[in-house]
């Protein structure tokens, strides 16, 4: 019974193959299992690497096959970089900024001989009003600079040295700078911790360095090397 049931299917396939031409016969014999797929990144990258059309390039090919520009235009496409104050949009400029005025080019590049109206009292008064004062400008580092007060006397410096030598842990550089209202650099210039305290801090630092791995040690050495190159003017 199985052989009898299979005979009509076999005869139909034979008639279909015999009736078709060469390419159709090849298409009929090809299966989906034998087709090559783009399962790797290299094949996918090669398939997607399609060159742009000639209409987008604007170049024509010469007799030797080399591409030549059809016009003398230069496309300026610089890479991305840090924002500059010279390209700040006017929307983000303060009202007192002189760059908001329409005569920016004449104010920056024209001299008084080329622009006599700029020397008039009215224009100078408006320019002085529009020019921001140093107090209105934002801070560069975010922290207001410390102005030297010169309020410490010789007795204060002696007291600072006594406290530092008496208890260097309690009277640290930060605490002394807050107590005497001066900078930490001034405290380091005036007094120094005892030798025992410095040796203790050094031994603790050596214990911390002993627990470093090869990556952290190499990173710290590279950091010191970059600092040396920076101070030597090599960077």
C-alpha positions as a printed NumPy array, in Angstrom:
array([[  0.   ,   0.   ,   0.   ],
       [  2.857,   2.421,   0.785],
       [  4.434,   1.861,  -2.621],
       [  1.111,   2.424,  -4.367],
       [  0.464,   5.64 ,  -2.414],
       [  3.912,   7.003,  -3.233],
       [  3.688,   6.435,  -6.977],
       [  1.495,   9.472,  -7.881],
       [  3.82 ,  11.865,  -6.017],
       [  6.905,  10.497,  -7.735],
       [  5.275,  10.729, -11.154],
       [  4.176,  14.326, -10.539],
       [  7.701,  15.375,  -9.498],
       [  9.211,  13.689, -12.528],
       [  6.8  ,  15.409, -14.897],
       [  7.443,  18.81 , -13.303],
       [ 11.217,  18.434, -13.577],
       [ 11.012,  17.178, -17.159],
       [  8.707,  20.022, -18.231],
       [ 10.992,  22.757, -16.818],
       [ 14.079,  24.232, -18.416],
       [ 17.669,  24.218, -17.127],
       [ 17.531,  27.199, -14.716],
       [ 14.139,  26.144, -13.425],
       [ 15.464,  22.68 , -12.789],
       [ 18.396,  24.142, -10.859],
       [ 16.038,  26.353,  -8.829],
       [ 13.846,  23.409,  -8.049],
       [ 16.74 ,  21.332,  -6.802],
       [ 18.119,  24.112,  -4.527],
       [ 16.984,  23.868,  -0.909],
       [ 16.967,  26.466,   1.847],
       [ 19.308,  24.341,   3.947],
       [ 22.121,  24.722,   1.411],
       [ 21.866,  28.536,   1.052],
       [ 24.702,  30.581,   2.628],
       [ 23.589,  32.98 ,   5.357],
       [ 25.333,  36.092,   6.716],
       [ 25.813,  34.649,  10.174],
       [ 29.221,  36.241,  10.811],
       [ 30.117,  39.869,  11.391],
       [ 32.607,  39.886,   8.514],
       [ 29.997,  38.818,   5.963],
       [ 27.465,  41.295,   7.319],
       [ 30.035,  44.112,   7.185],
       [ 30.938,  43.285,   3.594],
       [ 27.264,  43.163,   2.634],
       [ 26.55 ,  46.55 ,   4.222],
       [ 29.661,  48.203,   2.777],
       [ 27.824,  49.775,  -0.138],
       [ 29.627,  52.667,  -1.853],
       [ 27.672,  55.923,  -2.181],
       [ 26.065,  56.905,  -5.428],
       [ 27.942,  59.178,  -7.802],
       [ 25.277,  61.85 ,  -7.444],
       [ 26.194,  62.257,  -3.772],
       [ 29.917,  62.539,  -4.416],
       [ 29.858,  65.258,  -7.075],
       [ 32.925,  63.82 ,  -8.793],
       [ 33.29 ,  62.603, -12.357],
       [ 35.641,  59.947, -13.618],
       [ 38.251,  60.823, -16.203],
       [ 39.643,  58.717, -18.985],
       [ 42.164,  57.125, -16.632],
       [ 39.455,  56.158, -14.131],
       [ 40.469,  58.722, -11.494],
       [ 37.758,  60.83 ,  -9.87 ],
       [ 38.059,  64.603, -10.191],
       [ 35.924,  67.328,  -8.564],
       [ 33.449,  69.08 , -10.823],
       [ 33.736,  72.406,  -8.982],
       [ 36.148,  74.313,  -6.754],
       [ 34.044,  73.972,  -3.588],
       [ 35.699,  73.018,  -0.312],
       [ 33.687,  71.066,   2.248],
       [ 34.658,  72.113,   5.787],
       [ 33.654,  69.431,   8.288],
       [ 35.856,  69.742,  11.385],
       [ 35.749,  67.124,  14.138],
       [ 33.821,  67.697,  17.321],
       [ 35.655,  69.706,  19.966],
       [ 35.081,  71.511,  23.231],
       [ 32.653,  74.451,  23.105],
       [ 34.163,  77.876,  22.602],
       [ 33.049,  81.239,  23.943],
       [ 33.306,  82.663,  20.434],
       [ 30.45 ,  80.405,  19.26 ],
       [ 28.04 ,  80.956,  22.148],
       [ 24.477,  81.475,  20.885],
       [ 22.972,  84.858,  21.693],
       [ 20.157,  83.081,  23.528],
       [ 22.596,  82.071,  26.271],
       [ 24.419,  85.399,  26.541],
       [ 23.624,  87.655,  29.528],
       [ 21.829,  90.936,  28.804],
       [ 24.938,  92.956,  29.686],
       [ 27.161,  91.081,  27.239],
       [ 28.554,  93.383,  24.51 ],
       [ 28.317,  90.586,  21.943],
       [ 24.558,  91.081,  21.83 ],
       [ 24.924,  94.341,  19.962],
       [ 24.498,  94.336,  16.214],
       [ 27.717,  96.28 ,  15.587],
       [ 29.908,  93.512,  16.976],
       [ 32.266,  93.489,  14.016],
       [ 32.743,  97.259,  14.062],
       [ 33.381,  97.282,  17.819],
       [ 35.927,  94.452,  17.719],
       [ 37.775,  94.982,  14.453],
       [ 37.278,  98.621,  13.419],
       [ 39.499, 101.317,  14.88 ],
       [ 38.487, 104.795,  15.927],
       [ 39.693, 106.217,  12.59 ],
       [ 37.444, 103.934,  10.584],
       [ 34.511, 104.341,  12.951],
       [ 34.36 , 107.948,  14.242],
       [ 30.975, 107.419,  15.868],
       [ 32.562, 105.035,  18.363],
       [ 34.477, 107.933,  19.952],
       [ 31.353, 109.927,  20.734],
       [ 30.384, 110.323,  24.415],
       [ 27.054, 108.604,  23.841],
       [ 28.59 , 105.524,  22.283],
       [ 31.32 , 105.348,  24.935],
       [ 28.73 , 105.646,  27.707],
       [ 26.598, 102.88 ,  26.202],
       [ 29.679, 100.711,  25.766],
       [ 30.695, 101.239,  29.394],
       [ 27.192, 100.346,  30.559],
       [ 27.06 ,  97.22 ,  28.402],
       [ 30.538,  96.02 ,  29.394],
       [ 30.222,  93.59 ,  32.327],
       [ 32.284,  94.192,  35.421],
       [ 34.669,  91.528,  36.78 ],
       [ 32.247,  90.852,  39.635],
       [ 29.5  ,  89.896,  37.163],
       [ 31.622,  87.287,  35.39 ],
       [ 31.348,  83.659,  36.59 ],
       [ 34.191,  82.064,  38.491],
       [ 36.684,  80.089,  36.423],
       [ 37.146,  77.176,  38.83 ],
       [ 33.89 ,  77.46 ,  40.738],
       [ 35.714,  78.393,  43.97 ],
       [ 36.348,  82.053,  44.843],
       [ 40.071,  82.842,  45.013],
       [ 41.509,  83.448,  48.449],
       [ 42.842,  86.951,  48.903],
       [ 45.859,  87.261,  51.22 ],
       [ 44.889,  89.041,  54.409],
       [ 48.335,  89.343,  56.057],
       [ 46.726,  89.315,  59.486],
       [ 49.019,  86.802,  61.226],
       [ 51.808,  88.054,  63.455],
       [ 55.008,  86.416,  64.6  ],
       [ 53.324,  85.288,  67.823],
       [ 50.577,  83.566,  65.831],
       [ 53.127,  81.677,  63.765],
       [ 54.956,  80.553,  66.918],
       [ 51.657,  79.375,  68.398],
       [ 50.902,  77.498,  65.183],
       [ 54.26 ,  75.732,  65.334],
       [ 53.754,  74.822,  68.998],
       [ 50.336,  73.298,  68.346],
       [ 51.626,  71.38 ,  65.351],
       [ 54.53 ,  69.909,  67.331],
       [ 52.356,  69.144,  70.377],
       [ 49.673,  67.019,  68.681],
       [ 50.063,  66.647,  64.892],
       [ 46.994,  64.396,  64.631],
       [ 44.563,  66.765,  66.323],
       [ 46.234,  69.91 ,  65.015],
       [ 46.35 ,  68.88 ,  61.397],
       [ 47.065,  71.229,  58.525],
       [ 43.358,  71.625,  57.788],
       [ 42.443,  72.353,  61.399],
       [ 45.233,  74.892,  61.769],
       [ 44.225,  76.655,  58.565],
       [ 40.66 ,  76.939,  59.853],
       [ 41.768,  78.074,  63.296],
       [ 44.108,  80.804,  62.069],
       [ 42.005,  81.609,  58.964],
       [ 44.76 ,  81.076,  56.436],
       [ 45.485,  78.721,  53.576],
       [ 46.859,  75.211,  53.962],
       [ 49.882,  76.171,  51.902],
       [ 50.745,  78.884,  54.412],
       [ 50.521,  76.346,  57.264],
       [ 52.869,  73.993,  55.424],
       [ 55.302,  76.845,  54.848],
       [ 55.297,  77.914,  58.511],
       [ 55.416,  74.663,  60.446],
       [ 56.271,  71.007,  59.954],
       [ 55.134,  67.847,  61.71 ],
       [ 57.535,  65.976,  64.019],
       [ 59.807,  63.349,  62.517],
       [ 58.021,  60.484,  64.305],
       [ 54.68 ,  61.52 ,  62.83 ],
       [ 56.145,  61.791,  59.34 ],
       [ 57.732,  58.339,  59.609],
       [ 54.41 ,  56.901,  60.794],
       [ 52.557,  58.401,  57.834],
       [ 55.251,  57.11 ,  55.486],
       [ 55.021,  53.563,  56.891],
       [ 51.234,  53.587,  56.521],
       [ 51.617,  54.684,  52.924],
       [ 54.101,  51.881,  52.263],
       [ 51.637,  49.344,  53.695],
       [ 48.942,  50.644,  51.388],
       [ 51.277,  50.432,  48.392],
       [ 52.181,  46.844,  49.31 ],
       [ 48.549,  45.826,  48.713],
       [ 48.509,  47.303,  45.213],
       [ 48.171,  45.016,  42.255],
       [ 50.223,  45.203,  39.065],
       [ 47.585,  47.277,  37.281],
       [ 47.276,  49.948,  39.966],
       [ 51.033,  50.121,  40.419],
       [ 51.561,  50.548,  36.67 ],
       [ 48.83 ,  53.214,  36.571],
       [ 50.443,  55.193,  39.405],
       [ 53.859,  54.973,  37.769],
       [ 52.367,  56.168,  34.504],
       [ 50.718,  59.078,  36.348],
       [ 54.029,  60.171,  37.875],
       [ 55.664,  59.877,  34.466],
       [ 53.009,  62.103,  32.891],
       [ 53.438,  64.693,  35.656],
       [ 57.17 ,  64.775,  35.013],
       [ 56.624,  65.162,  31.266],
       [ 54.113,  67.951,  31.909],
       [ 56.492,  69.941,  34.086],
       [ 59.323,  69.414,  31.591],
       [ 57.2  ,  70.788,  28.755],
       [ 57.045,  67.479,  26.861],
       [ 53.225,  67.381,  26.768]])
